[in-house]
Short mmCIF file of C-alpha atoms and ligand atoms in Angstrom, two decimals:
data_model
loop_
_atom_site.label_atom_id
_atom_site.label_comp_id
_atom_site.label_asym_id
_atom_site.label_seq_id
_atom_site.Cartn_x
_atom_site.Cartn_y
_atom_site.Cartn_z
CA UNK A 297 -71.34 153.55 -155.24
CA UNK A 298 -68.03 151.83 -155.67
CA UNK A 299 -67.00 149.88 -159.16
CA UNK A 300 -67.38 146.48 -156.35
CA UNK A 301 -70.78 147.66 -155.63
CA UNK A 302 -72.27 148.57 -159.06
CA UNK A 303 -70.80 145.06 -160.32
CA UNK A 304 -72.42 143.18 -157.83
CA UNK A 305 -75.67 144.83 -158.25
CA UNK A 306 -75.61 144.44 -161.39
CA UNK A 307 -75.25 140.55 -160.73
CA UNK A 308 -77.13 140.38 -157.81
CA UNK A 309 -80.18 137.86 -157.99
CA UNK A 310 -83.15 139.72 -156.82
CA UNK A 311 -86.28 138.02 -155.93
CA UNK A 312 -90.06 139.98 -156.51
CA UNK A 313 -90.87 142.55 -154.15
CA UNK A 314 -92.66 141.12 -151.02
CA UNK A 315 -91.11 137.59 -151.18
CA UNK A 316 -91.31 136.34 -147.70
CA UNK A 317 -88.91 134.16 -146.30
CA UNK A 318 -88.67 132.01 -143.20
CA UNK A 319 -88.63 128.35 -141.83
CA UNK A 320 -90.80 125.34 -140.87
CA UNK A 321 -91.64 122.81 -138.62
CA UNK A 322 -93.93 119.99 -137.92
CA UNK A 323 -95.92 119.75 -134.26
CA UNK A 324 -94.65 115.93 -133.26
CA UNK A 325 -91.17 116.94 -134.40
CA UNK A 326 -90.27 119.87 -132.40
CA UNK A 327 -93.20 120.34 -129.65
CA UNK A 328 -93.20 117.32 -127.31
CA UNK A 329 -95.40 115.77 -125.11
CA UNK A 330 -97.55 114.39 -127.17
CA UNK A 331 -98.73 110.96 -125.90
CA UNK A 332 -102.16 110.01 -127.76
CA UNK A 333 -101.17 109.56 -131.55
CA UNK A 334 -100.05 106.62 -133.59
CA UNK A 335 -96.62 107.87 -133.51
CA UNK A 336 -96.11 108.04 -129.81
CA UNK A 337 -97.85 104.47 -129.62
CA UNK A 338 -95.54 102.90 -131.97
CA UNK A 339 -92.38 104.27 -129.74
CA UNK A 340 -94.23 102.40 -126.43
CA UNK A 341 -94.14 99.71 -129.19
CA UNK A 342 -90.71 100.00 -129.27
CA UNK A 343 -91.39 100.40 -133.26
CA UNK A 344 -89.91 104.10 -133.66
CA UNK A 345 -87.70 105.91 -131.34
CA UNK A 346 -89.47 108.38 -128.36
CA UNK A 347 -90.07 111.84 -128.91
CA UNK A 348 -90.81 112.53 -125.37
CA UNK A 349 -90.08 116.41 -124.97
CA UNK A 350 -88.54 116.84 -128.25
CA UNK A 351 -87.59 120.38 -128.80
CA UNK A 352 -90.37 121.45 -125.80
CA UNK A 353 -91.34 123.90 -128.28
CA UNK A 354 -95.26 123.58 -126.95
CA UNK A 355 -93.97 125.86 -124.54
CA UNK A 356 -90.92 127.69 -125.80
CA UNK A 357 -92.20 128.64 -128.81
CA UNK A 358 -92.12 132.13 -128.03
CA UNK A 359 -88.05 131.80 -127.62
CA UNK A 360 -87.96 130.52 -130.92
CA UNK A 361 -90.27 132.75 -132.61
CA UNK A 362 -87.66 135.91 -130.83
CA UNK A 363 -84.90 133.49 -132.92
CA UNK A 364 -86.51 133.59 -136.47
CA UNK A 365 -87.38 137.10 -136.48
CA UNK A 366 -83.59 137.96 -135.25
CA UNK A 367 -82.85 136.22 -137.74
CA UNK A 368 -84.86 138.44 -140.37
CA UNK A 369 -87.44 135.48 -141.03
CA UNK A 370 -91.08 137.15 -142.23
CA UNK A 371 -92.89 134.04 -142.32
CA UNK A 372 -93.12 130.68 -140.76
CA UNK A 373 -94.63 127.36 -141.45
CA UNK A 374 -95.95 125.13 -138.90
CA UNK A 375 -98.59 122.25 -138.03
CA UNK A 376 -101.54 121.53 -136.05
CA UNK A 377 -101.64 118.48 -133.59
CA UNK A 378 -104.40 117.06 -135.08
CA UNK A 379 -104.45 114.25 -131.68
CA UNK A 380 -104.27 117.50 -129.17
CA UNK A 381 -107.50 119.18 -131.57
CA UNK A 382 -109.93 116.16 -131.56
CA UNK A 383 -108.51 113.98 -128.66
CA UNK A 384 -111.60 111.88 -129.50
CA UNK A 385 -113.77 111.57 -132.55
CA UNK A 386 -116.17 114.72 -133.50
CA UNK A 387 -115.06 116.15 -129.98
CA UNK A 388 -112.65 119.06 -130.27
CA UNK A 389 -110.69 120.40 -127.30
CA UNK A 390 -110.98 124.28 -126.81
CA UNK A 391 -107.59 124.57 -124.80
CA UNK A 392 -105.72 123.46 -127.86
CA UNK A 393 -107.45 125.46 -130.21
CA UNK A 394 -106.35 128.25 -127.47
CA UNK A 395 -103.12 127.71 -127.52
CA UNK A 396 -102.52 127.97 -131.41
CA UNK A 397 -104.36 130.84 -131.34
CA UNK A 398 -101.59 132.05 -129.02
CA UNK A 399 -98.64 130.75 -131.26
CA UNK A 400 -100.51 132.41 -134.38
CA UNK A 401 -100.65 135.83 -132.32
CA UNK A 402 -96.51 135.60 -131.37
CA UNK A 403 -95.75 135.33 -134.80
CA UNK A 404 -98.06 138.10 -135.60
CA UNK A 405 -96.56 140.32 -133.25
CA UNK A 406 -93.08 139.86 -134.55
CA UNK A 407 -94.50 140.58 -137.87
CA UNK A 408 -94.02 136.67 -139.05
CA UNK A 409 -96.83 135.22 -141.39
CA UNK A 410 -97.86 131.95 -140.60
CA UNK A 411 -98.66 129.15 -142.72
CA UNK A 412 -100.32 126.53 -140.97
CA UNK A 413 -100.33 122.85 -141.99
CA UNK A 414 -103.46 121.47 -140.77
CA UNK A 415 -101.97 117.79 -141.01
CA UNK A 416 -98.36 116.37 -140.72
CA UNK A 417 -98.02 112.42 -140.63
CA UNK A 418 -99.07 112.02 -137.21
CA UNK A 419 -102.95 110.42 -136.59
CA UNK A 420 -105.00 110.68 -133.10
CA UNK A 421 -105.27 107.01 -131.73
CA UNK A 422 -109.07 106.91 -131.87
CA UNK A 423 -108.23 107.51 -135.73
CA UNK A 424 -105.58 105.70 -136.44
CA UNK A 425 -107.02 102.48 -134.38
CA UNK A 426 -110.10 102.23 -136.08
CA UNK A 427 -108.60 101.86 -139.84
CA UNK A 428 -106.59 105.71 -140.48
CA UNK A 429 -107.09 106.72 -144.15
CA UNK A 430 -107.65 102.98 -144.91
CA UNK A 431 -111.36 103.96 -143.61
CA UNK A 432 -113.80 104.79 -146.28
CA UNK A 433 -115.22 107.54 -144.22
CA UNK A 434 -111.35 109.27 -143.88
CA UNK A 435 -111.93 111.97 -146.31
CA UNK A 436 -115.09 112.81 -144.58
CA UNK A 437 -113.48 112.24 -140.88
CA UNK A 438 -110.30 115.16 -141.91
CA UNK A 439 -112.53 117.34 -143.70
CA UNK A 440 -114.44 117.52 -140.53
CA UNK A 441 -111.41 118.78 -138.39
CA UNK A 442 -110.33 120.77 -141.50
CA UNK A 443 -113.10 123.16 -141.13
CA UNK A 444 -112.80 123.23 -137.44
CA UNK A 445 -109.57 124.60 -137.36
CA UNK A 446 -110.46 126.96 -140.02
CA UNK A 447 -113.41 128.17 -138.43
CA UNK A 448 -111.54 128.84 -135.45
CA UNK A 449 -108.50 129.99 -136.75
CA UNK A 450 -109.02 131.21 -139.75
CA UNK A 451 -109.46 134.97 -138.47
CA UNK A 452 -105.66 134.75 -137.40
CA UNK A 453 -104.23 133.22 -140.66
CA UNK A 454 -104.48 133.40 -144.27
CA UNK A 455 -102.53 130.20 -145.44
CA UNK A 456 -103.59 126.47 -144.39
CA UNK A 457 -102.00 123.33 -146.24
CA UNK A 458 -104.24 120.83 -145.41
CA UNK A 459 -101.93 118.31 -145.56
CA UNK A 460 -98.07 117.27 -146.09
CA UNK A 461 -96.90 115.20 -148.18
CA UNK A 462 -99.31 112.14 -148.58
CA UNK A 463 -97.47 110.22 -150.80
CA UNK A 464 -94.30 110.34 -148.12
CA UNK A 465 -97.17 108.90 -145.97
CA UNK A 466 -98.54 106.52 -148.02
CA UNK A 467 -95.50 104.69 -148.77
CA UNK A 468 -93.59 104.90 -145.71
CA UNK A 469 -96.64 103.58 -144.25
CA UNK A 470 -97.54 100.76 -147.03
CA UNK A 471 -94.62 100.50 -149.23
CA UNK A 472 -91.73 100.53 -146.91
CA UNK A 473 -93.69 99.72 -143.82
CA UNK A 474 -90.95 101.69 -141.87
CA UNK A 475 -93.81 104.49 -140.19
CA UNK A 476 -97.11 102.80 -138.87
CA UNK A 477 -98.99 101.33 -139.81
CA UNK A 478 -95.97 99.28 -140.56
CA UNK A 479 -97.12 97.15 -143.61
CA UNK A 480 -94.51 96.51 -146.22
CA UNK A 481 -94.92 95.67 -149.90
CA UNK A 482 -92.75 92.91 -150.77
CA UNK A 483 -90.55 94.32 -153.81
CA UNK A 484 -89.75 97.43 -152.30
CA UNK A 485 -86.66 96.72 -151.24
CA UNK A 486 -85.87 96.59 -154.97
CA UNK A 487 -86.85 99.52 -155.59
CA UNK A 488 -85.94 101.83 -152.08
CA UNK A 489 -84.04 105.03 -153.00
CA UNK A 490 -83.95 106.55 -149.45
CA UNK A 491 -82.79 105.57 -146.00
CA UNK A 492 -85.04 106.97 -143.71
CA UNK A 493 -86.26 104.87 -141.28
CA UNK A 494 -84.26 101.58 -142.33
CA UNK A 495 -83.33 100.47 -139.13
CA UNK A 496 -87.19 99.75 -137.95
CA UNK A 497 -88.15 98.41 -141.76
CA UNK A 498 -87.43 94.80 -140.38
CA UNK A 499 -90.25 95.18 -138.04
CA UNK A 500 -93.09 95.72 -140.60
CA UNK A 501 -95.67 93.11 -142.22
CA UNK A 502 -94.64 92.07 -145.49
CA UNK A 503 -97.06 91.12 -148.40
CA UNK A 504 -98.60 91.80 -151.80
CA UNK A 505 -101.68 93.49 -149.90
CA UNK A 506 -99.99 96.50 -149.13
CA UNK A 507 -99.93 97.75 -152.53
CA UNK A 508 -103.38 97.93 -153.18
CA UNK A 509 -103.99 99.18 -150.00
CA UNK A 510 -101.56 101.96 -150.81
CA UNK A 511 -103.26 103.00 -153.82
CA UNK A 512 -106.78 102.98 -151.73
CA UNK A 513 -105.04 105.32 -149.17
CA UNK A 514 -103.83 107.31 -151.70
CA UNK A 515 -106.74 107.89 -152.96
CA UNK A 516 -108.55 108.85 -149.94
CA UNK A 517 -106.03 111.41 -149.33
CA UNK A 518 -106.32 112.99 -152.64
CA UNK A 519 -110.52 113.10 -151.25
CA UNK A 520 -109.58 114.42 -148.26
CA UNK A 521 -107.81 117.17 -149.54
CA UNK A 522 -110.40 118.13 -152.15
CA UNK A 523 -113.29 117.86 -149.38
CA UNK A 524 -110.83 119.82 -146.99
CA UNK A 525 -110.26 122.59 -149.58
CA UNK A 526 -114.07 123.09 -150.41
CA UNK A 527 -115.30 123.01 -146.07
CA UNK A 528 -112.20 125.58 -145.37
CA UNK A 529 -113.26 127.91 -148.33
CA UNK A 530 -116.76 127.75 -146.56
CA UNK A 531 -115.52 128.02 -143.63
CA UNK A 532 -113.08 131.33 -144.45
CA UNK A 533 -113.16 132.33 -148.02
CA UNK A 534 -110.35 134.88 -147.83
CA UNK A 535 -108.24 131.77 -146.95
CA UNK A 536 -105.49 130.54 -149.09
CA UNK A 537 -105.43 127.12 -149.04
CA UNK A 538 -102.85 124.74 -150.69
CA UNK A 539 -101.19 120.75 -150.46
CA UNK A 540 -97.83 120.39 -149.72
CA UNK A 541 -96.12 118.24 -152.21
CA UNK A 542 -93.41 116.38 -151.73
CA UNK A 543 -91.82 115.95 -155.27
CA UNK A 544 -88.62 113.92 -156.02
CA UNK A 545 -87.17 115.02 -159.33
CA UNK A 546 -86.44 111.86 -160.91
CA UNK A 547 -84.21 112.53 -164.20
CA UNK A 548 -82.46 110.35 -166.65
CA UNK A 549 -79.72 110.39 -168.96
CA UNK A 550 -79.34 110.42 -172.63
CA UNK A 551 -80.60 106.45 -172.93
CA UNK A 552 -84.59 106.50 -173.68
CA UNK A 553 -85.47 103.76 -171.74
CA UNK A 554 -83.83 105.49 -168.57
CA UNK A 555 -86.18 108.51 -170.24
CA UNK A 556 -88.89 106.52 -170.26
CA UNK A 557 -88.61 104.88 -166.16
CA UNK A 558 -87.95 108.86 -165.02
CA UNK A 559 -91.13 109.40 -166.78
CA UNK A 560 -93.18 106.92 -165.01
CA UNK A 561 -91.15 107.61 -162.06
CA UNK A 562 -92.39 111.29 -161.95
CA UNK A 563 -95.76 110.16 -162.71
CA UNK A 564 -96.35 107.57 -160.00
CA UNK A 565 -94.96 110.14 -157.66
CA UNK A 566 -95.95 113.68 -158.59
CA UNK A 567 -98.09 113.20 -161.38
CA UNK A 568 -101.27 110.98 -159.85
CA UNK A 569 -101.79 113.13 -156.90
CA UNK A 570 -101.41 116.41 -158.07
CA UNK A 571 -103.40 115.49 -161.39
CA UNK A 572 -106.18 114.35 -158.57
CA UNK A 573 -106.27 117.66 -156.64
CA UNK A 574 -104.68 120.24 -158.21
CA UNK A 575 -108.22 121.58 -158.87
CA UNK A 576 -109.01 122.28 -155.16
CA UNK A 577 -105.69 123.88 -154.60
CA UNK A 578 -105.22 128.07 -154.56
CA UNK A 579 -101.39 127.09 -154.10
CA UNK A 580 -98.98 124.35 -154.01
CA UNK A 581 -96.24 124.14 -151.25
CA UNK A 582 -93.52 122.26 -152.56
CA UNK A 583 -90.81 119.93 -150.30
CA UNK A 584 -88.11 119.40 -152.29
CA UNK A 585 -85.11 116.88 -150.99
CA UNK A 586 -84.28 114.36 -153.42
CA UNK A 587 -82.35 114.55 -157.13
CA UNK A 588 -81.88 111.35 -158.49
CA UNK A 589 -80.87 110.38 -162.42
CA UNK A 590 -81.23 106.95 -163.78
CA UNK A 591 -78.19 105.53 -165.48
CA UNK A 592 -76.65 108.04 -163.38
CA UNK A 593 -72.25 107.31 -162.98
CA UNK A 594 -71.22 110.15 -160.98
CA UNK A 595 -70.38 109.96 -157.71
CA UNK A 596 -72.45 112.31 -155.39
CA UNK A 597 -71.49 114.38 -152.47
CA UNK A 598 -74.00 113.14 -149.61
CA UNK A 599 -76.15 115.10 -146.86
CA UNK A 600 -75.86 113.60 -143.28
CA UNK A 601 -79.03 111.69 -144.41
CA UNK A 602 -77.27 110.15 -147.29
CA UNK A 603 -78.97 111.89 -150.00
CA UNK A 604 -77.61 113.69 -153.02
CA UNK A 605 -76.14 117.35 -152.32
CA UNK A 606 -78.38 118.43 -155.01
CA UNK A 607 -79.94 121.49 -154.04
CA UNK A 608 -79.97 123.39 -157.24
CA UNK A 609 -81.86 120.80 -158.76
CA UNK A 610 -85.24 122.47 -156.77
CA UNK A 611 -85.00 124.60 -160.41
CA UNK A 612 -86.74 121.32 -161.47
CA UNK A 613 -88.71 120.28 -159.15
CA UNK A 614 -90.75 123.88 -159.30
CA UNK A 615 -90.88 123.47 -163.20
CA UNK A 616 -92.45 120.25 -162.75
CA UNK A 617 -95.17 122.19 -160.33
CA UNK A 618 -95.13 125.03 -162.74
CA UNK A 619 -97.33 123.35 -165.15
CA UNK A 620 -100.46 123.26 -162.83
CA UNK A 621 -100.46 127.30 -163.65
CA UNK A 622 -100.87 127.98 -159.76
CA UNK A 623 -98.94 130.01 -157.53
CA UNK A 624 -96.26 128.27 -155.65
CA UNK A 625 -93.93 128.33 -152.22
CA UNK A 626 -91.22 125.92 -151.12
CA UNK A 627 -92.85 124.62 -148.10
CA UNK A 628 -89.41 122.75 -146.96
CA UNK A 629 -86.29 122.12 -148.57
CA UNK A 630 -82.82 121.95 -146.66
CA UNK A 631 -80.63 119.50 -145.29
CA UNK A 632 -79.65 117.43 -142.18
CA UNK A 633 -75.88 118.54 -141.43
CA UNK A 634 -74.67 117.95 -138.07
CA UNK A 635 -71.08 120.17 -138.54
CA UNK A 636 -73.19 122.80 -140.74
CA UNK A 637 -70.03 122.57 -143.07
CA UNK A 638 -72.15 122.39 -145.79
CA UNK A 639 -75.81 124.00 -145.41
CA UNK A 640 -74.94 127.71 -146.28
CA UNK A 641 -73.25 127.00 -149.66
CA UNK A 642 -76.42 124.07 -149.93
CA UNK A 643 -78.85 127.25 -148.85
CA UNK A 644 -77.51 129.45 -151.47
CA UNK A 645 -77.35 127.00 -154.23
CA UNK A 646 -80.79 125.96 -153.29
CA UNK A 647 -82.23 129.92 -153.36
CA UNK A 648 -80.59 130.27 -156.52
CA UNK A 649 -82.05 126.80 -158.40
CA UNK A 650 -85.17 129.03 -157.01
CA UNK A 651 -84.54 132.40 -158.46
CA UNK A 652 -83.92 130.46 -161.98
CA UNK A 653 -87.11 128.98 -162.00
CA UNK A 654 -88.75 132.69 -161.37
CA UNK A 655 -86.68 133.80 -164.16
CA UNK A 656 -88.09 130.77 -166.55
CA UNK A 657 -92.00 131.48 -164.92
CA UNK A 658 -92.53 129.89 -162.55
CA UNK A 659 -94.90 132.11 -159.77
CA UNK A 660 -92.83 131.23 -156.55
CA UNK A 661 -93.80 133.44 -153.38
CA UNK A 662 -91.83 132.66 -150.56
CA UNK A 663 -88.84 129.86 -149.15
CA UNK A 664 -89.45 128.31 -145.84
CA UNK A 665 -86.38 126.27 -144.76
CA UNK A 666 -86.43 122.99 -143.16
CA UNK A 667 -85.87 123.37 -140.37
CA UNK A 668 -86.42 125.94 -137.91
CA UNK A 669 -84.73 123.66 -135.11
CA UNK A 670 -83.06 120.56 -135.03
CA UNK A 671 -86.12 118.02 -134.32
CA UNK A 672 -87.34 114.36 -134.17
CA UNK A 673 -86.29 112.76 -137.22
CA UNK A 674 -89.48 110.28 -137.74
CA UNK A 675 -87.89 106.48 -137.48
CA UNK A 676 -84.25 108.27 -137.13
CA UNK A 677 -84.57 109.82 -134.20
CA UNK A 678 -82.80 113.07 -132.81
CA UNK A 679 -79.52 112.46 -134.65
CA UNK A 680 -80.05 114.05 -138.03
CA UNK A 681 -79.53 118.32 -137.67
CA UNK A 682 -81.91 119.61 -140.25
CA UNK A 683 -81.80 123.10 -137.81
CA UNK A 684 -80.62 126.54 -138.55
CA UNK A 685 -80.91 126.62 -134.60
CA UNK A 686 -78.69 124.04 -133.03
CA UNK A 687 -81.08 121.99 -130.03
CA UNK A 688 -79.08 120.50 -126.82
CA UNK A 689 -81.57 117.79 -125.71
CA UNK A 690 -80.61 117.62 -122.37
CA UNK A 691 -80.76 121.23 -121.60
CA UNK A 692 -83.21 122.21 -124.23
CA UNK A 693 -81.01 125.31 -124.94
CA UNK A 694 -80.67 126.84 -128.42
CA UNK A 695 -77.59 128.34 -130.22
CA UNK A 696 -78.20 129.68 -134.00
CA UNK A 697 -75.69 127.71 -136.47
CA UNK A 698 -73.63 130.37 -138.86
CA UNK A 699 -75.29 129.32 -142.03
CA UNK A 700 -78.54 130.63 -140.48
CA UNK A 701 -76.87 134.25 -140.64
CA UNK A 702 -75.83 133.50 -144.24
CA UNK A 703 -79.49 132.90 -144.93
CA UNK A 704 -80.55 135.80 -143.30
CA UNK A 705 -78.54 138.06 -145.38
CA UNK A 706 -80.40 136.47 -148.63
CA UNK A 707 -83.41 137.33 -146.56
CA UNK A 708 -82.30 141.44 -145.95
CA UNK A 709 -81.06 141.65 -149.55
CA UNK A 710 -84.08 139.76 -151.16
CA UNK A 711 -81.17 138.45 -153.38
CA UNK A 712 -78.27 136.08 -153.68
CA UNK A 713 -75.43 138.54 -153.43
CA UNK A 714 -72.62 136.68 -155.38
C1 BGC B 946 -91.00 115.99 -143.86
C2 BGC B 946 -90.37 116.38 -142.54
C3 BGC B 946 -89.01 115.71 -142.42
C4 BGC B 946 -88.13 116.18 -143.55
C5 BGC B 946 -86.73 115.62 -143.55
C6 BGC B 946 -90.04 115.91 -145.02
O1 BGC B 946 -90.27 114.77 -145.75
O2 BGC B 946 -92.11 116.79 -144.12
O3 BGC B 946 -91.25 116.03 -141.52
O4 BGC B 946 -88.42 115.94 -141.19
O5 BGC B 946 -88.72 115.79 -144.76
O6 BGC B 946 -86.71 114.25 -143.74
#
């Protein structure tokens, strides 16, 4: 071994044995042809922008599975259509269930472990008509298709999230009013940190209502999950099952008061959920985007989606997880960067805030990227590139970005090589 070598071994920051690594993606984002859920009702609405096709990964996902494992990924994260499952109330369609079963045994083959997400934002009509997680029944209604899908595919995979990231649905949906169902608290335009979806806010019923029926929904989720979690363990006890939480690391700086809002800040959006369910959880997936300080005067570089290039900062995001003493993954975390000028040094700072948090305890297992593929930005649209595989809409063909093959040599070395 040259002197090079044995210095940057000796620097190198290694990651525990077995690690896996990979990507993820969400069914209405990158599948297509989906017609029968809120989301695709709200784009006839002219509410949201079509997904139509999207990344026709329904039926290419084969292609893209031969992409992640070229790319050295050993695990993959992905979501049930919960609309295509139970196209109507309590009746459950065998040809989907069929088909996952075939996307769980392509990723097998290529040696890829899944993690399913049983639920990502997107409701079946008959569901989302008749009241969505408003309904008092809800938790009972998704614990229902959350031992389904475990029954059936629990035999083909040991990791189900039951949900992602309620409170990103919860307030888009009741705060912001920019996803359906549309209804908008009044003041939130005070207090708004992030962009997406801005163009369709205007759209959205405003009132004090909202609010309370935010924290009602919020609280059904939080039953939904725990119900969830006890019917899948029933269902298949070898299964690992976990929430994926969206956490935005909200930090302050030396002034106490600023202390004191980041604290409350953190609490309204980490701390109520998680303190609700962490007991029915054998994991937590964490989705880390957003790093924002109050009384904050520098002057950030931005992502594409006009969000602090922050990625280090994931170090405390997984600290604030780390206190629920269960092991953890990053479910998502990456960026939308249409020139990928910036996502491999952003992927390597990001792994690195990581490996930190190992180093200070924290019982991380694995790093799925967001995203596999460029895909349907919610209210934005197809114009933000979260993808470590470029997509071409019009001819649906894929071409892997260069930071992907940065990432991939984290993924062979199990380390950040510096
Ligand atoms: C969601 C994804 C979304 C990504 C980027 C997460 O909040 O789970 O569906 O595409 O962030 O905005």
């Amino acid at each position: 071994m040259g002197l090079f070598a044995i210095l940057s071994h000796m620097f190198e920051k290694k990651f525990p044995e077995g690690f896996y690594w990979g990507a993820a993606t969400a069914s209405y984002q990158v599948e297509g042809g989906i017609e029968d859920c809120d989301w695709a009702e709200a784009a006839r609405a002219k509410r949201v922008p079509p997904c139509g096709l999207a990344c026709n990964h329904y039926e290419r996902y084969e292609e893209d599975f031969d992409l992640a494992q070229s790319l050295g990924h050993t695990a993959h994260r992905f979501s049930l259509e919960w609309a295509r499952i139970e196209p109507e109330a309590g009746k459950f369609d065998k040809e989907a269930i069929a088909h996952y079963r075939a996307v769980l045994t392509a990723l097998k083959k290529r040696n890829i472990k899944p993690f399913i997400t049983i639920w990502h934002f997107t409701l079946p009509l008959w569901f989302s008509q008749s009241g969505g997680f408003e309904r008092a029944d809800a938790p009972e209604i998704f614990a229902r298709y959350a031992s389904f899908v475990a029954e059936q595919l629990g035999d083909l995979c040991e990791h189900f999230s039951t949900m992602n990231e309620p409170n990103v649905f919860g307030s888009n949906g009741w705060l912001r009013g920019s996803w359906p169902p549309f209804k908008r608290f009044a003041i939130t335009d005070l207090i708004s940190i992030t962009n997406s979806g801005r163009i369709f806010e205007a759209k959205a019923t405003k009132g004090l209502k909202p609010l309370f029926t935010y924290f009602k929904v919020m609280k059904n989720l939080a039953q939904a999950h725990n119900l969830a979690y006890k019917n899948i363990k029933k269902a298949s006890p070898q299964t690992e099952v976990s929430v994926v939480k969206h956490v935005i690391v909200f930090d302050a700086n030396w002034n106490p008061l600023n202390k004191l809002k980041a604290k409350l800040a953190n609490y309204f959006w980490t701390g109520i959920f998680m303190n609700r369910t962490y007991k029915h959880c054998d994991a937590i997936g964490l989705n880390y985007y957003f790093y924002t300080q109050f009384g904050d005067k520098r002057k950030w570089r931005k992502t594409d989606m006009d969000w602090n290039f922050a990625p280090e900062h994931i170090y405390d995001a997984l600290m604030m997880l780390k206190k629920y003493q269960l092991p953890l993954f990053v479910s998502e975390a990456g960026l939308a960067d249409a020139t990928d000028s910036g996502r491999a040094e952003y992927i390597k700072r990001q792994v690195t805030g990581m490996w930190q948090a190992i180093e200070d305890g924290a019982d991380v297992r694995g790093h799925l990227y967001w995203s596999l593929l460029d895909n349907y930005e919610w209210a934005l649209g197809f114009e933000k590139r979260f993808g470590l595989i470029e997509v071409n809409y019009v001819t649906l063909e894929r071409k892997v970005r260069s930071s992907a093959y940065v990432y991939k040599e984290i993924i062979e070395h199990n380390a950040v090589v510096e």
